[in-house]
Amino acid sequence: MKSAVETLNPTRVRLTVEVPFEELKDSLDAAYKKINQQVTVKGFRKGKVPARVIDQRFGRGAVLEEAVNDALPKFYTDAVNEAELSVLGQPEVDITELKDGETLNFTAEVDIRPTIEIPDFSGIEVEVDAVEVTDEDVDKAVEELRERFASTAPVERAAEDGDVVTIDLQAKVDGEVLEDGVADGVSYTIGSGELLEGIDDAVKGLEAGGEATFTSELKGGSAAGKEAEVTVKVTQVAKRELPELDDEFAQLASEFDTIEELRADSRKRLENMKQYDQATQAQERVLEKLLDLVEVPVPEKLLEDEINTRKHNLEHHQLGQMGLDLAKYLEIQGKSEEEFDAETKEAAVKGIKTQFVLDELVKQEKLNVNQEELTEHLMRRAASSGMSPDQFAQAVVEGGQVPLLVGEVARGKALAVVVEKATVKDTNGEVIDLDDEEDETEASAEETPAEAAESTEEKTEG
């Protein structure tokens, strides 16, 4: 076999492959054997029909077609390996010449990873938010904890903001009660915004036994997005009672004995959260600066596939779960379809560039992923997916996704290398030492670029 490579553009090549006919022998033998098992010829036992009879009865062309289809993947792979190409996706193959007994010639056009030059990135500087926790932040955190320990007590008066009402609901569309539009005994906190738009105004001022009707657009169910006439009946009004902010509350809501210890712990937790956010912010901004430094050509077909994948996931998974279609989503977001398309393309381009650049850094820095790092990453991904580690690991193995996870971890380590050499200052002008937040930084490094390039990676394996 002989092969040659022609560069069509920085991300696409054409392979020209010439195969001597004798190298098709194994595939021809396999073709005769396969056809033998599929046909019946009078006078011959099944599977024992001679090759010359198959040629006479079914045509030599059918045999050649079967043999070429069997052989092409191997010859294509050999040509790719010989040229040391990093291909993306499936090739477009064209058989240019097939002469029985002489030669098989074909071409294969395929996208490839572009050659990327990573410049010196040690001069990258970024600014991040300072870690500042105010007394007001602590007050808010403690108040949220206090809300979780609130109790309710029925009252005989009209419902007010903040009250918990027990209600029965009935929704009609075009005068007909919906099968899934009836709900009894629903508990709702007035002002929470957790149910239908307009329900707060409808129930405020009603006592137990009171009833009101209002119009609202349904958020989910069989008539999602339609205007409905909703009847709400209040069966109970209850007042929320918050516990006193004292040592007794601290002992009830935490492992601490005093309210001051509880407040100190809340402050520390808030500081940790802000440090994590700061590390994540540093990762994202360093990545943006790195991408600005590198010229990365993007394969058109890969970009098209990535855009389609992002749109499909949004429409059929994320929006579907919320009972929305794309048109309604764009209306809520206040975006035109053109704006949405432009944003999707921009995100897709960034995802592809992120993967290409970080993968190049993995090679350049000779980074490896050990079992402990992979296990830690798997545990985090399992937690974010809502699955147990064992379930997630099984799904990963069965789906052949282990290389994808390894790639995510490796890219996280590559970005960590860049962040380590960058200068990170907060808004107060203080230089931030992210080594003090090593765990948070590593977690963010592994997740942020991996998520940005996750669907892209599945298409670039090939």
mmCIF file of C-alpha atoms in Angstrom, residues 28 31 78 257 274 278 283 285 296 309 396 435 459:
data_model
loop_
_atom_site.group_PDB
_atom_site.id
_atom_site.type_symbol
_atom_site.label_atom_id
_atom_site.label_comp_id
_atom_site.label_asym_id
_atom_site.label_seq_id
_atom_site.Cartn_x
_atom_site.Cartn_y
_atom_site.Cartn_z
ATOM 1 C CA LEU A 28 -11.831 -11.341 -0.988
ATOM 2 C CA ALA A 31 -16.330 -11.899 0.971
ATOM 3 C CA ASP A 78 -3.001 2.320 8.083
ATOM 4 C CA ASP A 257 -23.156 25.841 71.974
ATOM 5 C CA LYS A 274 -15.815 33.082 48.209
ATOM 6 C CA GLN A 278 -12.276 33.389 43.451
ATOM 7 C CA GLN A 283 -9.326 29.753 36.181
ATOM 8 C CA ARG A 285 -10.088 34.494 33.264
ATOM 9 C CA VAL A 296 -6.588 28.102 16.791
ATOM 10 C CA THR A 309 -25.312 19.095 19.654
ATOM 11 C CA VAL A 396 -18.847 5.352 32.435
ATOM 12 C CA ASP A 435 -1.845 27.446 46.412
ATOM 13 C CA LYS A 459 -16.762 13.987 18.328
#
